[in-house]
Amino acid sequence: MKSAQRAIVVATAASMAMLVACSDDKTSKIDPETDPDLLSAALEKVQFAGQDAERKEGDLPAASNDAAAPSILLNEKLVPASQGDRVTFPFSVNSDSALSSLFAKIVGAPDFFAVNLEGSTKLSRGFSFGFGLPRNLKEGTACIDLAAADESGLVGRSAEPVCVEITSPTATPTPAPTAAPSPSATPTSAPTAAPTAAPTAAPTGGATPAPTATPAPTAAPSPEPTTPPAGNGELASCFKPALFVEGTRIVQTYKSESSEGTVDFTDDRTVGGSTSFDGRTAQKTTGTTTSTDSASGQTVTTMTTTYTQTDSSTPKVTTIGVETQSSAGGFSSTTTLRNDPGSVFPYNLSPNVPASYSYTQTLDVSAGGGNFSTTSDVTETYTYFGTVSAAVPAGTFTTCVINVEAEFTNQGQTTRSVTRNQFDVNTGLLIRQEGDGTITELQSATINGTPVR
């Protein structure tokens, strides 16, 4: 899975870890060339000549070996478009009998679109096929096969697909809501890990994903996080049990900058009590994240529920699931992520001694009128480097520095992401994160109404 949108990390390190793992710039961005399933599920208002199409599972009907079968003529074979655009292209159908249905399919997707033309008496006519592209797309090319059926059941297929060449908009681009959930309250840059179909990032602590900003800032941060000098002290110094007490409310504001633009977001979450998720006992944390693209002004609102298990004796925090609902510009998506046995964020690390954990991640997405599910094998490796000072808009903090390297394997394809994360020694909150070409810094924060400085 190449990616699907920038995600936000947890308010605690535990959440962050999960986020990194699940966050794939596919919880990050959808790659139109390697993620046709995600792209198809995310298409908005799919129509033939203004008539809403029905989404169906499977392949297009097979072409009939009959000269009387309908034939499809393409007016154009390559259509330029940008993320978030409404794409419409014309085509013609010739038939000896009245047409009954039209079909279209993103090449490689597990589903297709169909409309019923019963009642039409025209044998030859022009049509158009249109759909809205999601904004969380990488640049690339997506191709579409067309088919038509007549009233006698004969089917004709287009001899070749129509391809949409997707590029970044040149002006006032808009952020894309992310299909994949993200960890808890702290922002986390969306790493690239993940299965071919899963959205970009796996949350760890119950945070909501941050939309990908499309505007371009003057300078892009380095794509790979830098390794800080080794320090002293255990990572456990940044584990704060107070962050997991029922009723605790954490409000954090961050700014994320990358070559694609700037996104400001505020995450407001409250720790809940014990509950059951996927047949396992966990602590529930609920929150709302509001993200705004600085160039376009578009706002994405995400509601996230994160399910974690905290072991204060080790210490470690394990995220077993995240449920996310996002909405922006008329587009909405619902995602449920399950980790088996769980995404572990270990706080019992000494400097420069890596620790790795593996688990299976299942992602269920409902977006654009379609449903999609994928399962990936995930391995996360944590390396603690000690403590360093970090100056961000919220103030100057002593921070624990930990790199998280995540690998997602889905359908034989493996992707990798690395983030450098800095957590406040006093509060345990995420102060700064660098990775995947994105730098995120804390602007302000409160814990139960008390400012963090």
CSV table of C-alpha atoms in Angstrom, one decimal:
chain,number,residue,atom,x,y,z
A,1,MET,CA,0.0,0.0,0.0
A,2,LYS,CA,1.7,3.1,-1.1
A,3,SER,CA,-0.2,5.7,0.8
A,4,ALA,CA,-3.4,7.6,1.3
A,5,GLN,CA,-3.0,10.8,3.4
A,6,ARG,CA,-1.1,12.6,6.2
A,7,ALA,CA,-2.2,11.2,9.6
A,8,ILE,CA,-2.1,12.6,13.1
A,9,VAL,CA,-0.3,10.8,15.8
A,10,VAL,CA,-1.5,10.1,19.3
A,11,ALA,CA,-1.3,12.5,22.2
A,12,THR,CA,1.0,9.9,23.6
A,13,ALA,CA,3.8,8.0,22.3
A,14,ALA,CA,1.8,4.8,22.2
A,15,SER,CA,-0.7,6.4,19.8
A,16,MET,CA,2.1,7.7,17.7
A,17,ALA,CA,3.6,4.3,17.1
A,18,MET,CA,0.4,2.9,15.9
A,19,LEU,CA,-0.1,5.8,13.7
A,20,VAL,CA,3.2,5.4,12.1
A,21,ALA,CA,2.5,1.8,11.4
A,22,CYS,CA,-0.9,2.4,10.1
A,23,SER,CA,-0.2,5.7,8.6
A,24,ASP,CA,0.9,5.1,5.2
A,25,ASP,CA,1.0,8.0,2.9
A,26,LYS,CA,-1.8,5.9,1.8
A,27,THR,CA,-3.3,6.9,5.3
A,28,SER,CA,-1.8,9.1,3.4
A,29,LYS,CA,-2.3,9.2,-0.3
A,30,ILE,CA,-3.9,6.8,-2.8
A,31,ASP,CA,-1.5,5.8,-5.6
A,32,PRO,CA,-3.7,5.5,-8.8
A,33,GLU,CA,-1.4,3.0,-10.4
A,34,THR,CA,-0.9,0.6,-7.5
A,35,ASP,CA,-4.1,1.1,-5.5
A,36,PRO,CA,-7.0,0.8,-8.0
A,37,ASP,CA,-9.2,-0.8,-5.3
A,38,LEU,CA,-8.8,2.3,-3.0
A,39,LEU,CA,-9.3,4.7,-5.9
A,40,SER,CA,-12.4,3.0,-7.1
A,41,ALA,CA,-13.9,3.0,-3.5
A,42,ALA,CA,-13.1,6.7,-3.2
A,43,LEU,CA,-14.7,8.0,-6.5
A,44,GLU,CA,-17.5,10.4,-5.8
A,45,LYS,CA,-20.8,10.7,-7.6
A,46,VAL,CA,-20.1,8.2,-10.5
A,47,GLN,CA,-22.5,8.9,-13.4
A,48,PHE,CA,-23.3,8.0,-17.0
A,49,ALA,CA,-24.8,11.0,-18.8
A,50,GLY,CA,-26.0,12.4,-15.5
A,51,GLN,CA,-27.5,9.2,-14.2
A,52,ASP,CA,-26.1,7.8,-10.9
A,53,ALA,CA,-24.3,4.5,-11.4
A,54,GLU,CA,-24.6,1.5,-9.1
A,55,ARG,CA,-21.5,0.0,-7.7
A,56,LYS,CA,-21.2,-3.8,-8.0
A,57,GLU,CA,-18.6,-6.3,-7.0
A,58,GLY,CA,-16.6,-8.3,-9.6
A,59,ASP,CA,-15.6,-7.8,-13.2
A,60,LEU,CA,-17.3,-6.3,-16.2
A,61,PRO,CA,-19.5,-8.7,-18.2
A,62,ALA,CA,-17.5,-10.6,-20.8
A,63,ALA,CA,-17.7,-9.4,-24.4
A,64,SER,CA,-19.9,-11.4,-26.7
A,65,ASN,CA,-18.4,-13.2,-29.6
A,66,ASP,CA,-21.1,-11.9,-32.0
A,67,ALA,CA,-20.8,-9.3,-34.7
A,68,ALA,CA,-24.1,-7.9,-33.6
A,69,ALA,CA,-22.8,-7.0,-30.1
A,70,PRO,CA,-22.6,-3.3,-29.3
A,71,SER,CA,-19.4,-1.5,-30.2
A,72,ILE,CA,-17.8,1.3,-28.2
A,73,LEU,CA,-16.0,4.3,-29.8
A,74,LEU,CA,-13.8,6.5,-27.7
A,75,ASN,CA,-13.6,10.2,-28.3
A,76,GLU,CA,-10.4,10.5,-26.4
A,77,LYS,CA,-8.0,8.0,-24.8
A,78,LEU,CA,-6.1,10.2,-22.4
A,79,VAL,CA,-7.8,12.7,-20.1
A,80,PRO,CA,-5.8,15.2,-17.9
A,81,ALA,CA,-7.1,15.9,-14.4
A,82,SER,CA,-6.0,17.1,-11.0
A,83,GLN,CA,-6.7,15.8,-7.5
A,84,GLY,CA,-10.2,16.7,-6.4
A,85,ASP,CA,-11.4,17.4,-10.0
A,86,ARG,CA,-14.6,16.3,-11.6
A,87,VAL,CA,-13.6,14.1,-14.6
A,88,THR,CA,-16.0,13.7,-17.5
A,89,PHE,CA,-15.3,12.1,-20.9
A,90,PRO,CA,-17.5,11.3,-23.9
A,91,PHE,CA,-17.9,8.0,-25.8
A,92,SER,CA,-20.3,6.5,-28.3
A,93,VAL,CA,-22.1,3.2,-28.6
A,94,ASN,CA,-23.3,1.6,-31.8
A,95,SER,CA,-25.8,-1.3,-31.5
A,96,ASP,CA,-28.2,-3.3,-33.7
A,97,SER,CA,-30.6,-3.5,-30.7
A,98,ALA,CA,-31.8,-1.1,-28.1
A,99,LEU,CA,-29.2,-0.7,-25.3
A,100,SER,CA,-30.0,-2.0,-21.8
A,101,SER,CA,-26.9,-1.2,-19.7
A,102,LEU,CA,-23.6,0.7,-19.5
A,103,PHE,CA,-20.6,-0.4,-17.4
A,104,ALA,CA,-17.3,1.1,-16.3
A,105,LYS,CA,-14.4,-0.2,-14.2
A,106,ILE,CA,-11.2,1.1,-12.9
A,107,VAL,CA,-8.6,-1.3,-14.3
A,108,GLY,CA,-7.5,-3.6,-11.5
A,109,ALA,CA,-10.3,-2.7,-9.0
A,110,PRO,CA,-12.5,-5.4,-7.4
A,111,ASP,CA,-15.7,-3.6,-8.4
A,112,PHE,CA,-17.3,-1.8,-11.3
A,113,PHE,CA,-20.1,0.7,-12.0
A,114,ALA,CA,-23.4,0.1,-14.0
A,115,VAL,CA,-26.5,2.0,-15.1
A,116,ASN,CA,-29.8,0.6,-16.4
A,117,LEU,CA,-30.9,2.0,-19.7
A,118,GLU,CA,-34.2,0.1,-20.0
A,119,GLY,CA,-36.8,2.1,-21.8
A,120,SER,CA,-34.2,3.6,-24.3
A,121,THR,CA,-35.1,2.9,-27.9
A,122,LYS,CA,-31.9,4.4,-29.4
A,123,LEU,CA,-29.5,2.0,-31.0
A,124,SER,CA,-26.6,4.4,-31.5
A,125,ARG,CA,-25.9,7.4,-29.3
A,126,GLY,CA,-23.3,9.4,-27.4
A,127,PHE,CA,-22.8,9.1,-23.7
A,128,SER,CA,-20.5,10.6,-21.1
A,129,PHE,CA,-18.9,9.0,-18.0
A,130,GLY,CA,-18.1,11.2,-15.0
A,131,PHE,CA,-16.8,10.9,-11.5
A,132,GLY,CA,-15.2,13.0,-8.8
A,133,LEU,CA,-11.6,12.2,-8.0
A,134,PRO,CA,-10.6,12.1,-4.3
A,135,ARG,CA,-8.1,14.8,-3.2
A,136,ASN,CA,-5.8,12.4,-1.4
A,137,LEU,CA,-4.3,11.1,-4.7
A,138,LYS,CA,-0.7,10.8,-5.7
A,139,GLU,CA,0.2,11.8,-9.3
A,140,GLY,CA,-0.1,9.0,-11.7
A,141,THR,CA,-2.4,7.4,-14.3
A,142,ALA,CA,-5.7,5.5,-13.7
A,143,CYS,CA,-7.3,3.6,-16.6
A,144,ILE,CA,-11.0,2.8,-17.1
A,145,ASP,CA,-12.6,-0.1,-19.2
A,146,LEU,CA,-16.1,0.5,-20.7
A,147,ALA,CA,-18.8,-2.0,-21.7
A,148,ALA,CA,-22.3,-1.8,-23.0
A,149,ALA,CA,-25.1,-4.5,-23.2
A,150,ASP,CA,-28.1,-4.5,-25.5
A,151,GLU,CA,-31.6,-5.8,-24.7
A,152,SER,CA,-30.8,-9.2,-26.2
A,153,GLY,CA,-28.0,-9.7,-23.7
A,154,LEU,CA,-25.1,-9.1,-26.1
A,155,VAL,CA,-22.1,-7.3,-24.6
A,156,GLY,CA,-19.5,-5.1,-26.2
A,157,ARG,CA,-16.3,-3.9,-24.6
A,158,SER,CA,-14.0,-1.0,-25.4
A,159,ALA,CA,-11.0,-2.2,-27.4
A,160,GLU,CA,-8.7,-0.2,-25.0
A,161,PRO,CA,-9.2,1.8,-21.8
A,162,VAL,CA,-9.6,5.5,-21.3
A,163,CYS,CA,-6.7,6.7,-19.1
A,164,VAL,CA,-6.9,9.6,-16.7
A,165,GLU,CA,-3.5,11.3,-16.1
A,166,ILE,CA,-3.6,12.8,-12.6
A,167,THR,CA,-1.3,15.7,-11.7
A,168,SER,CA,-1.2,18.1,-8.8
A,169,PRO,CA,-3.3,21.3,-9.2
A,170,THR,CA,-1.4,24.4,-10.0
A,171,ALA,CA,-3.5,26.7,-8.0
A,172,THR,CA,-5.4,26.7,-4.7
A,173,PRO,CA,-5.4,23.0,-4.2
A,174,THR,CA,-7.5,21.5,-1.5
A,175,PRO,CA,-6.6,19.0,1.2
A,176,ALA,CA,-7.8,15.5,1.0
A,177,PRO,CA,-9.6,13.7,3.7
A,178,THR,CA,-7.9,10.6,4.6
A,179,ALA,CA,-9.5,7.2,4.2
A,180,ALA,CA,-7.4,5.6,6.8
A,181,PRO,CA,-7.7,6.3,10.5
A,182,SER,CA,-4.8,7.7,12.4
A,183,PRO,CA,-3.6,7.5,15.9
A,184,SER,CA,-4.6,9.5,18.8
A,185,ALA,CA,-4.0,13.1,19.5
A,186,THR,CA,-0.6,13.9,18.4
A,187,PRO,CA,0.1,14.6,14.7
A,188,THR,CA,2.1,12.1,12.9
A,189,SER,CA,3.4,12.4,9.4
A,190,ALA,CA,2.0,9.8,7.2
A,191,PRO,CA,4.6,7.2,6.5
A,192,THR,CA,4.4,5.3,3.3
A,193,ALA,CA,3.8,1.8,4.6
A,194,ALA,CA,0.9,-0.3,3.8
A,195,PRO,CA,-0.9,-2.7,1.6
A,196,THR,CA,-2.0,-2.0,-1.9
A,197,ALA,CA,-5.5,-1.3,-0.8
A,198,ALA,CA,-5.3,0.1,2.6
A,199,PRO,CA,-5.3,3.8,3.3
A,200,THR,CA,-2.3,5.5,4.6
A,201,ALA,CA,-1.8,5.1,8.1
A,202,ALA,CA,-2.8,3.0,11.0
A,203,PRO,CA,-3.7,5.0,14.1
A,204,THR,CA,-2.4,4.1,17.4
A,205,GLY,CA,-4.0,6.1,20.0
A,206,GLY,CA,-7.2,7.3,18.6
A,207,ALA,CA,-6.3,10.3,16.7
A,208,THR,CA,-7.7,11.5,13.5
A,209,PRO,CA,-6.0,11.7,10.2
A,210,ALA,CA,-4.8,15.0,8.9
A,211,PRO,CA,-5.6,15.8,5.3
A,212,THR,CA,-2.8,16.2,2.9
A,213,ALA,CA,-2.1,19.7,2.0
A,214,THR,CA,-1.6,20.4,-1.6
A,215,PRO,CA,-0.2,24.0,-1.7
A,216,ALA,CA,3.5,24.2,-2.0
A,217,PRO,CA,5.6,25.9,0.6
A,218,THR,CA,8.9,27.6,-0.3
A,219,ALA,CA,11.1,24.9,1.2
A,220,ALA,CA,10.6,21.2,1.6
A,221,PRO,CA,11.9,19.3,4.7
A,222,SER,CA,14.2,16.5,4.2
A,223,PRO,CA,12.4,13.3,3.3
A,224,GLU,CA,14.3,11.1,5.8
A,225,PRO,CA,14.3,11.9,9.4
A,226,THR,CA,17.7,12.8,10.8
A,227,THR,CA,19.3,10.6,13.6
A,228,PRO,CA,20.0,12.6,16.7
A,229,PRO,CA,23.1,12.0,18.8
A,230,ALA,CA,22.7,9.2,21.5
A,231,GLY,CA,21.6,10.4,24.9
A,232,ASN,CA,21.2,9.0,28.3
A,233,GLY,CA,18.2,7.8,30.2
A,234,GLU,CA,15.4,5.3,29.6
A,235,LEU,CA,12.5,6.0,27.3
A,236,ALA,CA,10.3,5.2,30.3
A,237,SER,CA,10.9,8.8,31.4
A,238,CYS,CA,8.4,9.9,28.8
A,239,PHE,CA,5.7,7.4,29.8
A,240,LYS,CA,3.0,9.4,31.7
A,241,PRO,CA,0.2,7.3,33.3
A,242,ALA,CA,-1.8,10.5,33.8
A,243,LEU,CA,-2.5,10.6,30.1
A,244,PHE,CA,-4.5,7.4,30.4
A,245,VAL,CA,-6.7,8.3,33.3
A,246,GLU,CA,-10.4,8.2,32.5
A,247,GLY,CA,-11.8,11.7,32.1
A,248,THR,CA,-8.5,13.3,31.1
A,249,ARG,CA,-9.0,15.8,28.2
A,250,ILE,CA,-6.1,16.7,25.9
A,251,VAL,CA,-6.3,19.5,23.4
A,252,GLN,CA,-3.4,19.9,21.0
A,253,THR,CA,-2.8,22.3,18.0
A,254,TYR,CA,-0.2,21.4,15.4
A,255,LYS,CA,1.2,22.7,12.1
A,256,SER,CA,2.5,20.3,9.5
A,257,GLU,CA,4.6,21.6,6.6
A,258,SER,CA,5.8,19.7,3.5
A,259,SER,CA,6.5,20.3,-0.1
A,260,GLU,CA,2.8,19.9,-0.7
A,261,GLY,CA,1.8,22.7,1.6
A,262,THR,CA,0.8,23.5,5.2
A,263,VAL,CA,-1.9,22.1,7.3
A,264,ASP,CA,-3.0,23.4,10.7
A,265,PHE,CA,-5.0,21.1,12.9
A,266,THR,CA,-6.4,20.9,16.4
A,267,ASP,CA,-7.1,17.6,18.1
A,268,ASP,CA,-9.4,17.5,21.1
A,269,ARG,CA,-9.8,14.1,22.8
A,270,THR,CA,-11.0,12.7,26.1
A,271,VAL,CA,-9.9,9.4,27.7
A,272,GLY,CA,-12.8,7.0,28.4
A,273,GLY,CA,-13.2,3.9,30.5
A,274,SER,CA,-13.0,0.2,29.8
A,275,THR,CA,-14.9,-1.3,27.0
A,276,SER,CA,-14.8,-4.2,24.5
A,277,PHE,CA,-13.4,-4.1,21.0
A,278,ASP,CA,-13.1,-7.0,18.6
A,279,GLY,CA,-13.7,-9.3,21.5
A,280,ARG,CA,-11.0,-7.8,23.7
A,281,THR,CA,-11.0,-5.5,26.7
A,282,ALA,CA,-9.6,-2.1,26.0
A,283,GLN,CA,-9.7,1.5,27.1
A,284,LYS,CA,-11.6,3.8,24.8
A,285,THR,CA,-10.5,7.3,23.8
A,286,THR,CA,-12.7,9.6,21.7
A,287,GLY,CA,-11.8,12.8,20.0
A,288,THR,CA,-12.4,15.2,17.1
A,289,THR,CA,-9.7,16.6,14.9
A,290,THR,CA,-10.2,19.7,12.7
A,291,SER,CA,-7.6,20.2,10.0
A,292,THR,CA,-7.4,23.3,7.7
A,293,ASP,CA,-5.4,23.7,4.6
A,294,SER,CA,-3.6,27.1,4.8
A,295,ALA,CA,-3.8,27.8,1.1
A,296,SER,CA,-7.4,26.8,0.2
A,297,GLY,CA,-9.0,27.2,3.6
A,298,GLN,CA,-10.8,23.9,3.3
A,299,THR,CA,-11.5,22.1,6.6
A,300,VAL,CA,-11.6,18.4,7.2
A,301,THR,CA,-13.3,17.1,10.4
A,302,THR,CA,-12.5,13.7,11.7
A,303,MET,CA,-14.0,11.8,14.7
A,304,THR,CA,-11.9,9.0,16.0
A,305,THR,CA,-12.3,6.4,18.7
A,306,THR,CA,-9.1,4.5,19.7
A,307,TYR,CA,-8.9,1.3,21.7
A,308,THR,CA,-5.7,0.7,23.7
A,309,GLN,CA,-4.3,-1.5,26.4
A,310,THR,CA,-1.9,0.1,28.8
A,311,ASP,CA,0.7,-1.8,30.9
A,312,SER,CA,2.2,0.6,33.4
A,313,SER,CA,4.5,-2.1,34.8
A,314,THR,CA,6.5,-2.7,31.6
A,315,PRO,CA,5.6,0.1,30.5
A,316,LYS,CA,4.0,-0.2,27.1
A,317,VAL,CA,0.8,0.8,25.3
A,318,THR,CA,-0.8,-1.5,22.8
A,319,THR,CA,-3.4,-0.2,20.2
A,320,ILE,CA,-5.8,-2.9,19.1
A,321,GLY,CA,-8.2,-0.8,17.0
A,322,VAL,CA,-9.3,2.6,15.7
A,323,GLU,CA,-12.6,3.7,14.3
A,324,THR,CA,-12.6,6.9,12.2
A,325,GLN,CA,-15.3,9.0,10.5
A,326,SER,CA,-14.1,11.9,8.2
A,327,SER,CA,-15.9,14.5,6.2
A,328,ALA,CA,-14.8,17.3,4.0
A,329,GLY,CA,-16.4,19.1,1.0
A,330,GLY,CA,-19.3,16.6,0.7
A,331,PHE,CA,-17.0,13.6,0.9
A,332,SER,CA,-17.2,11.3,3.9
A,333,SER,CA,-15.5,8.0,4.8
A,334,THR,CA,-15.7,5.5,7.7
A,335,THR,CA,-12.8,3.3,8.6
A,336,THR,CA,-12.3,0.5,11.1
A,337,LEU,CA,-8.8,-0.7,11.8
A,338,ARG,CA,-8.1,-3.9,13.8
A,339,ASN,CA,-4.6,-5.0,14.9
A,340,ASP,CA,-4.0,-8.6,16.0
A,341,PRO,CA,-2.5,-9.0,18.5
A,342,GLY,CA,-1.8,-5.2,18.6
A,343,SER,CA,0.5,-2.4,17.7
A,344,VAL,CA,2.9,-2.1,20.6
A,345,PHE,CA,4.6,1.2,21.6
A,346,PRO,CA,7.3,0.2,24.1
A,347,TYR,CA,8.5,2.6,26.7
A,348,ASN,CA,11.1,0.2,28.2
A,349,LEU,CA,13.9,1.0,25.7
A,350,SER,CA,17.4,2.0,26.4
A,351,PRO,CA,19.3,4.2,24.0
A,352,ASN,CA,20.4,2.6,20.7
A,353,VAL,CA,18.8,-0.8,21.4
A,354,PRO,CA,16.1,-1.4,18.8
A,355,ALA,CA,12.9,-3.4,19.5
A,356,SER,CA,10.6,-4.9,16.8
A,357,TYR,CA,7.0,-6.0,17.0
A,358,SER,CA,4.9,-7.7,14.3
A,359,TYR,CA,1.1,-8.0,13.9
A,360,THR,CA,-1.7,-8.4,11.4
A,361,GLN,CA,-3.7,-5.3,10.5
A,362,THR,CA,-7.2,-5.5,8.9
A,363,LEU,CA,-8.6,-2.3,7.5
A,364,ASP,CA,-12.3,-1.9,6.5
A,365,VAL,CA,-13.2,1.3,4.6
A,366,SER,CA,-16.5,2.7,3.5
A,367,ALA,CA,-16.1,5.7,1.1
A,368,GLY,CA,-17.8,7.1,-2.0
A,369,GLY,CA,-20.6,4.6,-1.8
A,370,GLY,CA,-18.3,1.6,-1.8
A,371,ASN,CA,-16.8,-0.8,0.7
A,372,PHE,CA,-13.3,-2.1,0.8
A,373,SER,CA,-11.3,-4.4,3.1
A,374,THR,CA,-7.6,-5.4,3.2
A,375,THR,CA,-5.3,-7.2,5.5
A,376,SER,CA,-1.5,-6.5,5.9
A,377,ASP,CA,1.4,-7.9,7.8
A,378,VAL,CA,3.1,-5.1,9.8
A,379,THR,CA,6.5,-4.9,11.5
A,380,GLU,CA,7.4,-1.9,13.5
A,381,THR,CA,11.0,-1.3,14.8
A,382,TYR,CA,11.6,1.3,17.6
A,383,THR,CA,15.0,2.9,18.3
A,384,TYR,CA,15.4,5.3,21.2
A,385,PHE,CA,18.2,7.8,21.0
A,386,GLY,CA,18.0,9.5,24.4
A,387,THR,CA,16.9,13.1,25.3
A,388,VAL,CA,17.5,16.3,23.4
A,389,SER,CA,16.1,19.9,23.6
A,390,ALA,CA,13.5,20.9,21.1
A,391,ALA,CA,12.3,24.5,20.4
A,392,VAL,CA,8.9,24.7,18.8
A,393,PRO,CA,6.2,27.4,18.7
A,394,ALA,CA,4.7,26.0,21.9
A,395,GLY,CA,8.0,26.5,23.7
A,396,THR,CA,11.3,24.7,24.4
A,397,PHE,CA,11.1,21.2,25.8
A,398,THR,CA,13.3,18.4,26.9
A,399,THR,CA,12.3,15.5,24.7
A,400,CYS,CA,12.7,11.7,24.3
A,401,VAL,CA,13.7,11.0,20.7
A,402,ILE,CA,12.6,7.8,19.1
A,403,ASN,CA,12.6,6.6,15.5
A,404,VAL,CA,9.8,4.4,14.3
A,405,GLU,CA,10.4,2.3,11.2
A,406,ALA,CA,7.3,0.5,9.8
A,407,GLU,CA,7.0,-2.1,7.1
A,408,PHE,CA,3.7,-3.1,5.6
A,409,THR,CA,3.3,-6.2,3.4
A,410,ASN,CA,0.1,-6.6,1.4
A,411,GLN,CA,-0.4,-9.0,-1.5
A,412,GLY,CA,3.3,-9.5,-1.9
A,413,GLN,CA,4.2,-5.8,-1.9
A,414,THR,CA,6.2,-4.2,0.9
A,415,THR,CA,6.4,-0.5,1.7
A,416,ARG,CA,8.5,1.2,4.4
A,417,SER,CA,8.2,4.4,6.4
A,418,VAL,CA,10.5,6.1,9.0
A,419,THR,CA,9.6,8.9,11.4
A,420,ARG,CA,11.6,10.7,14.1
A,421,ASN,CA,9.4,11.5,17.0
A,422,GLN,CA,10.1,13.7,20.1
A,423,PHE,CA,8.0,13.4,23.2
A,424,ASP,CA,8.0,15.9,26.2
A,425,VAL,CA,9.7,14.4,29.2
A,426,ASN,CA,7.3,16.3,31.5
A,427,THR,CA,3.9,15.6,29.9
A,428,GLY,CA,4.5,12.7,27.4
A,429,LEU,CA,2.9,14.7,24.5
A,430,LEU,CA,4.3,14.7,21.0
A,431,ILE,CA,6.3,17.9,20.5
A,432,ARG,CA,7.8,17.4,17.0
A,433,GLN,CA,7.7,14.8,14.3
A,434,GLU,CA,9.8,14.5,11.1
A,435,GLY,CA,9.4,12.0,8.3
A,436,ASP,CA,8.1,11.3,4.8
A,437,GLY,CA,9.0,14.9,3.8
A,438,THR,CA,6.8,16.4,6.5
A,439,ILE,CA,7.7,18.3,9.7
A,440,THR,CA,5.0,18.7,12.3
A,441,GLU,CA,5.4,20.9,15.4
A,442,LEU,CA,3.3,21.6,18.5
A,443,GLN,CA,1.8,25.1,18.5
A,444,SER,CA,-0.1,24.8,21.8
A,445,ALA,CA,-1.6,22.2,24.2
A,446,THR,CA,-3.6,21.9,27.3
A,447,ILE,CA,-4.2,18.9,29.6
A,448,ASN,CA,-7.4,19.2,31.6
A,449,GLY,CA,-7.4,22.9,30.8
A,450,THR,CA,-3.8,23.6,32.0
A,451,PRO,CA,-1.5,24.9,29.3
A,452,VAL,CA,1.6,22.9,28.4
A,453,ARG,CA,4.7,25.0,28.1
